[in-house]
Amino acid sequence: MPPVFDCLIIGGGPAGLTAAIYMARFRRSVALIDNGRSRAELIPVSHNFPGFPDGVTGLSLLGRLNAQLSAYEVARFDGLADALERDAGGFAACFGPERVMGRTVILTTGITDAGMDTPNWATAVSKGALRLCPVCDAYEIIDKRVAIMARTEGAMAHALFLRTYTADLTLIHVMEKDGLTTDQKNCLSEAGIGLLESSQAALKVSETGEAAAVVDGQVHVFDSIYPMFGCRPRSGLALALGADCDSAGNLVTDAYQQTSVPGLYAAGDVVSGLNQISVAVGQAAVAATHINVELPRRW
Ligand SMILES: Cc1cc2nc3c(=O)[nH]c(=O)nc-3n(C[C@H](O)[C@H](O)[C@H](O)COP(=O)(O)OP(=O)(O)OC[C@H]3O[C@@H](n4cnc5c(N)ncnc54)[C@H](O)[C@@H]3O)c2cc1C
């Protein structure tokens, strides 16, 4: 019979690696399945993750977490889990012909950013010419020439948030139907935020990673552009088991990070809420600790 692990962790970004460290230190048997597409790999340098006064690159942080985990006995599987099933003993994750069984699961599969198919997107992100997360790095664009591209939903909130950091700010409203209301335009004007509105607005990124906005055929150059076109949660494995989610498909959990499916926990970006490393590792710690309490004692 194949082993049934105390905990199966799907996703090896900051949340999954933290969950694995906690479970292993609780002396639980752990399997970690990951296909190596952590969003954290895209972070050029993070200055808001506590404990790194000079900042830390995403790759360096992942390297440190992996090095920390390597001290413990954890079964690691490289690949994409393409299905998660419930069985009498708990859960089975399937990837290719393999099945890995666990009494409990922590899903830490993260999200996929919109726009990744734009040519040279990753190069521009690595240079900070494209930025995806104002909470993460708006402090780095203080007094720079900045644009935010957004559809109607969220456009105002993102623009007003960024205005704290620079007076040279333009909102490029990618119109789906209507333009902004008069009240919204007045609000932007009072805040000193420029506005370009068009249904014909697109990003253009050069091979060397410089980003520009093309609005009605005219090229507008900025130091940084925030394209705020949302993201796709990688929550499908849990949704297929009937787990509750919010309107965008992010998983909803209780205070212990348990989804509406008993024994199935979730942590990190895939959970509805703030997409931050600190949040991801905190949720992972909560999930792992609760699972350890819920499982039969081990001695
Ligand atoms: C450009 C950029 C800058 C950022 N800057 C900051 C910052 O400064 N500070 C900050 O706090 N946050 C920052 N973030 C956000 C941060 O990267 C995320 O909050 C963090 O990576 C979330 O960790 P996670 O473990 O939940 O998900 P991820 O890091 O995305 O890891 C998920 C893992 O699960 C794997 N996976 C997914 N589905 C499967 C499957 N079915 N089977 C197997 N494996 C699977 C993926 O391959 C991946 O390895 C930034 C993000 C970006 C894109």
Short mmCIF file of C-alpha atoms in Angstrom, two decimals, residues 55-295:
data_model
loop_
_atom_site.label_atom_id
_atom_site.label_comp_id
_atom_site.label_asym_id
_atom_site.label_seq_id
_atom_site.Cartn_x
_atom_site.Cartn_y
_atom_site.Cartn_z
CA GLY A 55 15.31 43.84 0.74
CA VAL A 56 15.24 40.33 -0.65
CA THR A 57 14.72 39.01 -4.17
CA GLY A 58 11.94 36.51 -4.66
CA LEU A 59 14.39 33.85 -5.84
CA SER A 60 16.61 34.36 -2.82
CA LEU A 61 13.66 34.07 -0.43
CA LEU A 62 12.46 30.86 -2.10
CA GLY A 63 16.05 29.53 -1.99
CA ARG A 64 16.26 30.22 1.76
CA LEU A 65 12.89 28.58 2.46
CA ASN A 66 13.90 25.53 0.42
CA ALA A 67 17.24 25.33 2.23
CA GLN A 68 15.42 25.53 5.58
CA LEU A 69 13.03 22.76 4.53
CA SER A 70 15.84 20.51 3.31
CA ALA A 71 16.84 19.83 6.94
CA TYR A 72 13.61 17.83 7.40
CA GLU A 73 12.22 14.64 5.96
CA VAL A 74 9.62 15.70 3.43
CA ALA A 75 8.58 13.68 0.36
CA ARG A 76 8.82 16.02 -2.59
CA PHE A 77 7.10 15.49 -5.94
CA ASP A 78 7.87 17.76 -8.91
CA GLY A 79 4.88 18.23 -11.17
CA LEU A 80 1.40 19.61 -11.56
CA ALA A 81 -1.31 17.98 -9.45
CA ASP A 82 -4.12 17.75 -11.97
CA ALA A 83 -6.84 16.35 -9.72
CA LEU A 84 -7.67 16.11 -6.05
CA GLU A 85 -10.04 13.37 -4.92
CA ARG A 86 -11.58 12.46 -1.60
CA ASP A 87 -11.29 8.91 -0.41
CA ALA A 88 -12.04 7.06 2.80
CA GLY A 89 -8.67 7.86 4.39
CA GLY A 90 -8.69 11.51 3.34
CA PHE A 91 -7.50 12.79 -0.02
CA ALA A 92 -5.55 11.67 -3.08
CA ALA A 93 -3.72 14.08 -5.35
CA CYS A 94 -3.18 12.82 -8.87
CA PHE A 95 -0.47 13.96 -11.15
CA GLY A 96 0.11 11.92 -14.27
CA PRO A 97 -0.02 8.27 -13.30
CA GLU A 98 0.99 9.00 -9.67
CA ARG A 99 -1.39 9.23 -6.71
CA VAL A 100 -0.23 10.76 -3.46
CA MET A 101 -2.49 10.21 -0.45
CA GLY A 102 -2.93 12.47 2.56
CA ARG A 103 -5.18 12.57 5.62
CA THR A 104 -5.34 16.33 5.20
CA VAL A 105 -4.43 18.79 2.43
CA ILE A 106 -3.12 22.35 2.47
CA LEU A 107 -3.68 23.97 -0.90
CA THR A 108 -1.09 26.69 -1.53
CA THR A 109 -1.33 26.97 -5.30
CA GLY A 110 -1.39 30.77 -5.59
CA ILE A 111 -2.72 32.83 -8.48
CA THR A 112 -1.77 33.65 -12.08
CA ASP A 113 -1.46 37.32 -13.03
CA ALA A 114 -3.33 38.63 -16.05
CA GLY A 115 -1.16 39.89 -18.90
CA MET A 116 1.64 37.35 -18.68
CA ASP A 117 1.18 36.59 -22.38
CA THR A 118 2.20 40.17 -23.32
CA PRO A 119 5.54 39.85 -25.17
CA ASN A 120 8.55 40.68 -22.92
CA TRP A 121 6.25 40.98 -19.88
CA ALA A 122 8.61 39.16 -17.49
CA THR A 123 11.60 41.32 -18.53
CA ALA A 124 9.61 44.48 -17.80
CA VAL A 125 8.47 43.11 -14.42
CA SER A 126 12.06 42.22 -13.51
CA LYS A 127 13.11 45.84 -14.21
CA GLY A 128 10.20 47.44 -12.36
CA ALA A 129 8.94 49.00 -15.63
CA LEU A 130 5.79 46.97 -15.08
CA ARG A 131 4.61 46.61 -11.50
CA LEU A 132 1.75 44.47 -10.31
CA CYS A 133 1.24 45.19 -6.65
CA PRO A 134 0.98 48.76 -5.30
CA VAL A 135 0.91 47.48 -1.69
CA CYS A 136 4.24 45.72 -2.36
CA ASP A 137 6.25 48.36 -4.12
CA ALA A 138 4.56 51.77 -4.41
CA TYR A 139 7.17 53.07 -1.98
CA GLU A 140 9.78 52.41 -4.69
CA ILE A 141 8.08 54.76 -7.20
CA ILE A 142 8.03 57.87 -5.02
CA ASP A 143 8.07 60.99 -7.25
CA LYS A 144 8.44 58.91 -10.44
CA ARG A 145 6.41 59.21 -13.65
CA VAL A 146 3.78 56.53 -13.16
CA ALA A 147 0.66 55.25 -14.89
CA ILE A 148 -1.98 52.85 -13.79
CA MET A 149 -3.97 50.96 -16.42
CA ALA A 150 -7.30 49.56 -15.29
CA ARG A 151 -10.77 48.78 -16.41
CA THR A 152 -13.59 50.53 -14.58
CA GLU A 153 -13.67 48.27 -11.55
CA GLY A 154 -11.01 49.27 -9.07
CA ALA A 155 -9.58 52.03 -11.28
CA MET A 156 -10.37 54.88 -8.88
CA ALA A 157 -9.26 53.06 -5.74
CA HIS A 158 -5.92 52.04 -7.24
CA ALA A 159 -5.27 55.53 -8.61
CA LEU A 160 -6.06 57.27 -5.34
CA PHE A 161 -3.87 54.81 -3.42
CA LEU A 162 -0.90 55.50 -5.72
CA ARG A 163 -1.33 59.28 -5.51
CA THR A 164 0.25 59.15 -2.02
CA TYR A 165 3.53 58.27 -3.72
CA THR A 166 3.79 60.49 -6.77
CA ALA A 167 2.27 63.69 -8.14
CA ASP A 168 3.11 62.57 -11.71
CA LEU A 169 0.38 59.98 -11.96
CA THR A 170 -1.90 59.11 -14.89
CA LEU A 171 -4.90 56.82 -14.80
CA ILE A 172 -5.36 55.06 -18.12
CA HIS A 173 -8.96 53.93 -17.99
CA VAL A 174 -9.44 51.08 -20.45
CA MET A 175 -13.10 51.63 -21.23
CA GLU A 176 -15.33 48.63 -21.71
CA LYS A 177 -18.46 50.68 -22.23
CA ASP A 178 -18.85 53.94 -20.36
CA GLY A 179 -16.29 56.50 -19.33
CA LEU A 180 -15.78 57.50 -15.70
CA THR A 181 -18.57 59.56 -14.17
CA THR A 182 -18.30 63.31 -13.74
CA ASP A 183 -17.89 62.84 -9.99
CA GLN A 184 -15.03 60.41 -10.53
CA LYS A 185 -13.34 62.76 -13.00
CA ASN A 186 -13.66 65.65 -10.55
CA CYS A 187 -12.18 63.50 -7.81
CA LEU A 188 -9.15 62.64 -9.99
CA SER A 189 -8.74 66.26 -10.98
CA GLU A 190 -8.83 67.42 -7.34
CA ALA A 191 -6.19 64.81 -6.51
CA GLY A 192 -4.01 66.00 -9.42
CA ILE A 193 -4.23 62.68 -11.26
CA GLY A 194 -4.15 62.78 -15.07
CA LEU A 195 -6.72 60.77 -17.01
CA LEU A 196 -6.60 59.05 -20.39
CA GLU A 197 -9.74 57.15 -21.36
CA SER A 198 -10.14 54.88 -24.34
CA SER A 199 -11.33 51.46 -25.37
CA GLN A 200 -8.19 51.34 -27.52
CA ALA A 201 -5.51 51.26 -24.83
CA ALA A 202 -2.82 48.62 -24.68
CA LEU A 203 0.55 47.90 -23.15
CA LYS A 204 3.66 47.78 -25.27
CA VAL A 205 6.88 46.33 -23.93
CA SER A 206 10.22 46.51 -25.76
CA GLU A 207 12.60 43.54 -25.94
CA THR A 208 14.75 45.21 -23.30
CA GLY A 209 11.76 45.60 -20.97
CA GLU A 210 10.81 49.28 -21.30
CA ALA A 211 7.05 49.62 -20.98
CA ALA A 212 4.76 52.14 -22.63
CA ALA A 213 1.02 52.60 -22.98
CA VAL A 214 -0.45 53.01 -26.43
CA VAL A 215 -3.71 54.95 -26.23
CA ASP A 216 -5.60 55.60 -29.47
CA GLY A 217 -2.38 54.96 -31.38
CA GLN A 218 -0.35 57.44 -29.35
CA VAL A 219 2.59 56.16 -27.29
CA HIS A 220 2.88 57.36 -23.66
CA VAL A 221 6.10 56.61 -21.80
CA PHE A 222 6.35 56.22 -18.01
CA ASP A 223 8.99 55.10 -15.50
CA SER A 224 6.58 52.44 -14.26
CA ILE A 225 3.16 51.22 -15.30
CA TYR A 226 0.80 49.28 -13.04
CA PRO A 227 -1.48 47.17 -15.26
CA MET A 228 -4.28 46.24 -12.85
CA PHE A 229 -6.18 43.66 -14.88
CA GLY A 230 -6.68 41.15 -12.11
CA CYS A 231 -5.55 37.60 -11.70
CA ARG A 232 -6.81 34.04 -11.88
CA PRO A 233 -6.80 32.04 -8.66
CA ARG A 234 -5.41 28.52 -9.03
CA SER A 235 -8.22 27.14 -6.89
CA GLY A 236 -9.63 24.56 -9.32
CA LEU A 237 -8.55 21.50 -7.30
CA ALA A 238 -10.57 22.71 -4.29
CA LEU A 239 -13.53 23.99 -6.29
CA ALA A 240 -13.90 20.56 -7.88
CA LEU A 241 -14.43 19.18 -4.36
CA GLY A 242 -17.11 21.79 -3.69
CA ALA A 243 -15.07 24.27 -1.63
CA ASP A 244 -16.64 27.71 -1.17
CA CYS A 245 -15.07 30.66 -2.97
CA ASP A 246 -15.64 34.37 -3.46
CA SER A 247 -16.96 35.90 -6.70
CA ALA A 248 -13.46 35.85 -8.25
CA GLY A 249 -12.84 32.18 -7.42
CA ASN A 250 -10.52 32.75 -4.44
CA LEU A 251 -11.05 30.21 -1.68
CA VAL A 252 -12.90 31.20 1.46
CA THR A 253 -11.66 29.69 4.72
CA ASP A 254 -12.45 29.81 8.42
CA ALA A 255 -10.13 31.34 11.02
CA TYR A 256 -7.96 28.19 10.94
CA GLN A 257 -7.62 28.31 7.14
CA GLN A 258 -9.95 25.34 6.67
CA THR A 259 -12.14 25.50 3.56
CA SER A 260 -15.77 24.39 3.60
CA VAL A 261 -14.46 20.87 2.79
CA PRO A 262 -13.40 19.27 6.11
CA GLY A 263 -9.69 18.44 6.13
CA LEU A 264 -8.95 20.66 3.12
CA TYR A 265 -7.06 23.81 4.13
CA ALA A 266 -5.78 26.69 2.00
CA ALA A 267 -3.16 29.41 2.50
CA GLY A 268 -1.56 32.20 0.52
CA ASP A 269 -2.69 34.01 -2.61
CA VAL A 270 -5.26 31.32 -3.51
CA VAL A 271 -7.26 32.43 -0.45
CA SER A 272 -9.52 35.46 -0.67
CA GLY A 273 -7.73 38.44 0.85
CA LEU A 274 -4.46 40.34 0.72
CA ASN A 275 -1.86 38.80 -1.61
CA GLN A 276 1.34 39.26 0.37
CA ILE A 277 4.17 36.96 1.43
CA SER A 278 3.69 37.83 5.12
CA VAL A 279 0.03 36.87 4.85
CA ALA A 280 0.86 33.65 2.96
CA VAL A 281 3.39 32.44 5.53
CA GLY A 282 1.14 33.46 8.44
CA GLN A 283 -1.84 31.58 7.01
CA ALA A 284 0.38 28.55 6.37
CA ALA A 285 1.50 28.55 10.01
CA VAL A 286 -2.11 28.75 11.21
CA ALA A 287 -3.25 25.92 8.91
CA ALA A 288 -0.36 23.60 9.83
CA THR A 289 -0.79 24.22 13.56
CA HIS A 290 -4.52 23.53 13.43
CA ILE A 291 -4.02 20.34 11.43
CA ASN A 292 -1.49 19.15 14.00
CA VAL A 293 -4.02 19.75 16.78
CA GLU A 294 -6.79 17.97 14.87
CA LEU A 295 -4.81 14.86 13.89
#
